[in-house]
Coordinates of C-alpha atoms in Angstrom, one line a residue:
M1 CA -22.3 14.6 -9.6
S2 CA -19.0 13.7 -7.9
H3 CA -18.9 12.8 -4.2
P4 CA -17.1 15.2 -1.9
D5 CA -14.7 12.5 -0.7
D6 CA -13.7 11.8 -4.3
D7 CA -13.1 15.5 -4.9
L8 CA -10.9 15.7 -1.8
R9 CA -8.9 12.6 -2.9
R10 CA -8.4 14.0 -6.4
L11 CA -7.3 17.4 -5.0
L12 CA -4.8 15.8 -2.6
G13 CA -3.6 13.3 -5.1
D14 CA -3.3 10.7 -2.3
A15 CA -5.3 7.6 -3.3
V16 CA -5.6 5.0 -0.6
D17 CA -4.1 2.3 -2.8
D18 CA -1.1 4.6 -3.3
L19 CA -0.5 4.8 0.5
T20 CA -0.6 1.1 1.4
P21 CA 1.1 -1.1 -1.2
R22 CA 2.0 -4.6 -0.1
D23 CA 5.8 -4.2 0.2
R24 CA 6.1 -0.5 1.0
L25 CA 6.5 -0.7 4.8
G26 CA 9.2 -3.4 4.7
E27 CA 11.2 -1.9 1.9
I28 CA 11.1 1.7 3.3
R29 CA 12.0 0.5 6.8
R30 CA 15.1 -1.2 5.5
R31 CA 16.2 2.1 3.9
T32 CA 15.0 4.6 6.6
A33 CA 17.8 6.3 8.4
P34 CA 18.5 5.1 12.0
P35 CA 17.7 7.3 15.0
A36 CA 21.0 9.2 14.6
R37 CA 19.9 11.7 12.0
R38 CA 21.8 12.2 8.8
R39 CA 23.4 15.5 7.9
R40 CA 22.5 16.9 4.5
P41 CA 23.3 20.2 2.9
L42 CA 20.6 22.8 3.0
V43 CA 19.9 24.0 -0.5
A44 CA 18.7 27.4 -1.7
L45 CA 15.4 27.0 -3.6
S46 CA 14.0 29.1 -6.4
A47 CA 11.2 31.5 -5.8
G48 CA 8.1 29.6 -5.0
L49 CA 4.6 29.9 -6.4
A50 CA 2.9 29.8 -3.0
T51 CA 0.4 32.4 -2.0
A52 CA 0.8 33.7 1.5
A53 CA -1.2 36.1 3.6
V54 CA 0.0 37.6 6.9
V55 CA -2.5 37.3 9.6
G56 CA -2.7 38.5 13.2
G57 CA -0.3 36.3 15.2
I58 CA -1.4 36.9 18.7
A59 CA -5.2 36.4 18.1
L60 CA -4.5 33.3 16.0
V61 CA -2.2 31.7 18.6
G62 CA -4.7 32.3 21.4
G63 CA -7.6 30.9 19.4
L64 CA -5.8 27.7 18.4
G65 CA -4.4 26.9 21.8
L66 CA -1.9 24.1 22.6
R67 CA -2.3 20.4 22.1
G68 CA -2.7 18.4 25.3
D69 CA -1.1 15.2 26.3
D70 CA -0.7 12.5 23.7
E71 CA -3.5 10.0 23.4
P72 CA -2.7 6.7 25.2
P73 CA -1.5 3.9 22.9
V74 CA -4.0 1.2 21.9
A75 CA -3.0 -2.4 22.5
G76 CA -2.1 -4.2 19.3
A77 CA -2.0 -0.9 17.3
P78 CA 0.7 -0.6 14.6
K79 CA 3.9 1.0 15.7
E80 CA 4.8 2.5 12.3
A81 CA 2.9 4.3 9.6
V82 CA 3.8 5.2 6.0
V83 CA 3.4 8.9 5.1
G84 CA 3.8 11.0 2.0
T85 CA 6.5 13.6 2.3
Y86 CA 7.3 16.3 -0.4
F87 CA 10.7 17.3 -1.6
V88 CA 12.1 19.5 -4.3
K89 CA 13.7 18.7 -7.7
D90 CA 14.0 21.2 -10.5
A91 CA 11.7 23.7 -8.8
L92 CA 8.9 21.2 -8.5
L93 CA 7.5 19.1 -5.7
Y94 CA 8.0 15.3 -5.7
R95 CA 6.4 13.0 -3.1
E96 CA 8.4 10.3 -1.3
F97 CA 6.9 7.8 1.1
Q98 CA 8.7 7.4 4.4
V99 CA 8.1 5.5 7.7
V100 CA 7.2 7.4 10.9
D101 CA 5.9 6.3 14.3
A102 CA 2.2 5.6 14.3
G103 CA -0.1 7.6 16.6
P104 CA -2.7 10.4 16.7
D105 CA -3.1 12.3 13.4
A106 CA -1.4 15.4 14.7
D107 CA 1.6 13.4 15.9
R108 CA 2.0 11.6 12.6
A109 CA 1.7 15.0 10.8
L110 CA 4.4 16.4 12.9
A111 CA 6.6 13.4 12.4
A112 CA 6.1 13.7 8.6
L113 CA 7.0 17.4 8.7
R114 CA 10.2 16.6 10.6
R115 CA 11.2 14.3 7.8
L116 CA 11.5 17.5 5.7
E117 CA 14.2 18.9 7.9
V118 CA 17.7 18.9 6.4
D119 CA 19.1 16.5 8.9
A120 CA 16.5 13.9 8.0
G121 CA 15.6 14.7 4.4
P122 CA 14.8 12.5 1.4
E123 CA 15.9 9.0 0.6
D124 CA 16.2 9.8 -3.1
P125 CA 19.5 11.7 -3.7
D126 CA 17.8 13.7 -6.5
Y127 CA 15.5 15.5 -4.1
T128 CA 16.3 18.4 -1.8
T129 CA 14.6 20.3 1.0
G130 CA 14.4 23.9 2.2
W131 CA 13.8 23.3 5.9
P132 CA 16.6 23.6 8.5
D133 CA 17.2 21.4 11.5
G134 CA 14.6 21.9 14.3
A135 CA 12.1 23.7 12.1
F136 CA 9.0 22.0 13.3
R137 CA 7.7 21.9 16.9
E138 CA 3.9 21.2 16.9
V139 CA 0.8 20.6 14.8
V140 CA -2.6 21.8 16.0
V141 CA -5.9 21.4 14.1
A142 CA -8.6 23.9 15.2
N143 CA -10.9 26.5 13.8
E144 CA -10.8 25.0 10.3
R145 CA -7.1 25.7 10.2
I146 CA -3.9 23.5 10.4
A147 CA -1.5 25.4 12.6
V148 CA 2.2 24.4 12.4
R149 CA 4.3 25.9 15.2
L150 CA 7.9 26.5 14.0
G151 CA 11.2 26.4 15.8
V152 CA 12.5 29.0 13.4
D153 CA 11.5 32.7 13.0
A154 CA 9.9 32.4 9.6
V155 CA 9.1 30.0 6.7
P156 CA 12.2 29.6 4.5
S157 CA 12.0 31.0 1.0
G158 CA 11.3 29.0 -2.2
L159 CA 9.1 26.0 -2.2
A160 CA 9.6 25.2 1.5
A161 CA 6.1 26.4 2.4
Q162 CA 4.5 24.2 -0.2
Q163 CA 6.6 21.2 0.9
A164 CA 5.0 21.5 4.3
V165 CA 1.5 22.3 3.1
H166 CA 1.3 19.3 0.8
T167 CA 2.9 17.0 3.4
V168 CA 0.7 18.0 6.4
Q169 CA -2.5 18.1 4.4
G170 CA -1.8 14.7 2.9
V171 CA -1.3 13.1 6.3
L172 CA -4.4 14.7 7.7
Q173 CA -6.4 14.2 4.5
S174 CA -7.5 17.9 4.6
T175 CA -7.4 20.9 2.4
A176 CA -7.6 23.3 5.3
P177 CA -5.3 26.4 5.1
V178 CA -2.0 25.9 6.9
V179 CA -0.9 28.6 9.3
F180 CA 2.8 28.8 10.2
L181 CA 3.5 30.2 13.6
G182 CA 7.1 31.5 13.7
A183 CA 9.2 31.4 16.8
G184 CA 9.6 35.1 16.6
G185 CA 5.8 35.7 16.7
T186 CA 5.1 35.9 13.0
S187 CA 2.2 34.1 11.5
T188 CA 1.5 33.4 7.8
E189 CA -1.3 31.4 6.1
H190 CA -0.7 29.3 3.0
L191 CA -3.0 27.5 0.7
R192 CA -2.2 24.4 -1.3
D193 CA -0.8 25.1 -4.8
N194 CA -1.1 22.1 -7.1
R195 CA 0.7 24.0 -9.9
V196 CA 4.1 23.2 -8.2
V197 CA 3.6 19.5 -8.1
A198 CA 5.7 17.5 -10.6
P199 CA 3.7 16.2 -13.6
V200 CA 4.7 12.6 -13.0
N201 CA 5.9 11.0 -9.7
I202 CA 7.0 7.5 -9.0
S203 CA 5.5 5.8 -5.9
D204 CA 7.0 2.3 -6.4
P205 CA 9.8 1.1 -6.3
V206 CA 11.6 2.7 -3.4
E207 CA 15.1 4.0 -4.1
G208 CA 17.7 1.2 -4.1
L209 CA 15.2 -1.7 -4.3
A210 CA 16.7 -5.1 -5.5
V211 CA 14.6 -6.9 -8.0
G212 CA 14.6 -10.2 -9.8
D213 CA 12.7 -11.0 -13.0
V214 CA 10.0 -8.3 -12.9
L215 CA 10.2 -4.6 -11.9
A216 CA 6.8 -3.2 -10.8
V217 CA 6.7 0.5 -11.3
R218 CA 3.7 2.7 -10.5
G219 CA 2.9 6.2 -9.5
R220 CA 0.8 9.3 -9.8
V221 CA 0.4 12.3 -12.1
A222 CA -0.3 15.9 -10.9
P223 CA -4.0 16.9 -10.5
H224 CA -3.2 20.1 -12.3
Q225 CA -3.4 19.5 -16.0
P226 CA -2.6 15.8 -15.8
P227 CA -1.0 14.0 -18.8
R228 CA -3.1 11.3 -20.5
R229 CA 0.0 9.1 -21.2
I230 CA 3.5 9.0 -19.8
A231 CA 6.7 7.7 -21.3
W232 CA 9.2 5.4 -19.5
Q233 CA 12.8 4.3 -19.9
L234 CA 15.1 1.8 -18.3
R235 CA 18.7 2.9 -18.4
D236 CA 21.8 0.8 -17.7
P237 CA 24.8 1.8 -15.6
S238 CA 26.3 3.7 -18.6
G239 CA 23.1 5.7 -19.1
R240 CA 22.1 3.9 -22.2
V241 CA 18.4 3.3 -22.7
V242 CA 17.8 -0.5 -22.8
Q243 CA 14.0 -0.5 -22.7
D244 CA 11.4 2.2 -23.3
G245 CA 7.7 2.6 -23.9
T246 CA 4.6 4.5 -22.9
T247 CA 1.6 3.7 -20.6
S248 CA -1.8 5.3 -20.1
V249 CA -3.0 7.2 -17.1
A250 CA -6.3 6.5 -15.3
D251 CA -7.7 8.4 -12.3
L252 CA -4.4 10.2 -11.9
A253 CA -2.5 6.9 -11.6
W254 CA -0.4 4.7 -13.8
S255 CA 1.5 1.4 -13.5
L256 CA 3.7 -0.9 -15.5
D257 CA 5.6 -4.2 -15.1
L258 CA 9.1 -4.4 -16.7
D259 CA 10.6 -7.7 -17.6
V260 CA 14.3 -7.3 -16.4
S261 CA 15.1 -11.0 -16.5
G262 CA 17.3 -10.6 -19.6
E263 CA 19.3 -7.6 -18.3
T264 CA 22.8 -8.0 -17.0
P265 CA 22.9 -7.8 -13.1
G266 CA 23.7 -4.4 -11.8
R267 CA 22.3 -0.9 -11.0
Y268 CA 19.7 0.5 -13.4
V269 CA 17.6 3.7 -13.5
V270 CA 14.0 3.7 -14.3
A271 CA 12.7 7.1 -15.5
V272 CA 9.1 8.3 -16.2
F273 CA 8.0 11.6 -17.7
P274 CA 5.1 13.2 -19.7
L275 CA 5.3 12.4 -23.4
G276 CA 7.7 14.7 -25.1
R277 CA 9.0 16.2 -21.8
P278 CA 12.0 14.1 -20.7
A279 CA 13.3 17.0 -18.6
S280 CA 10.3 16.7 -16.3
D281 CA 11.2 13.1 -15.2
D282 CA 11.2 11.3 -12.0
T283 CA 13.7 8.5 -11.5
R284 CA 14.5 5.5 -9.2
T285 CA 17.7 3.6 -9.0
V286 CA 17.3 -0.2 -8.6
T287 CA 19.5 -3.2 -8.6
V288 CA 18.8 -6.1 -10.9
R289 CA 20.0 -9.3 -9.3

């Protein structure tokens, strides 16, 4: 019989070793936008697969209440945390790790959600987001629900709801329903839909990483009908495949080390995808020194 914690981890697809790799914080910090937020175009997303049910807004707001003052900082506590944020590519969700301020769970969850807003957005240029500026105001956990108070009247169309659901549930390590409280008084409840998660997702390396002799690549596969093996390619600046192969999947995770010592210095793209499905790929651009 499986342990409930194992079932939760499998459903969320957020293994602990996938959240705290040795070089993640330093590399992401070097590539995280400065406090002045970047402007990105807001994209129109395709119709999502999320299931939403409208619930009574006034009763729900009254039952959840408002979060009180922030918890006082703990001496010696870390000032930053790595969180998984979800973005859109080809009508699927892809996870990207980003750095936010450390703090209470609800604060980290709110910070992660705000990374979904179009003026922050993904580091990977292949990803897009459906959330406008100022979309997220507060996260409250109560009554076996995760309430997200919005600064907009309603949840944007497409995969925006699932972006937020996967992001906030991952940070909080919870599968509780997510209730969006619109600024105009609307309230909708959304459940997690793993069918919209990309079949293969790269966790390492971060976009733009400079490497020497060995390129370590690892990531996850979707918990919904996960592939048993994935294919990979290393493409040179012209798009030519200079290396390729396959690797196995175990416990929804995969990894490989590519010897790039013989490659000409320059920018390369590493791509991974389920066997026979190159159109469902995830990519990272790296620089070989």
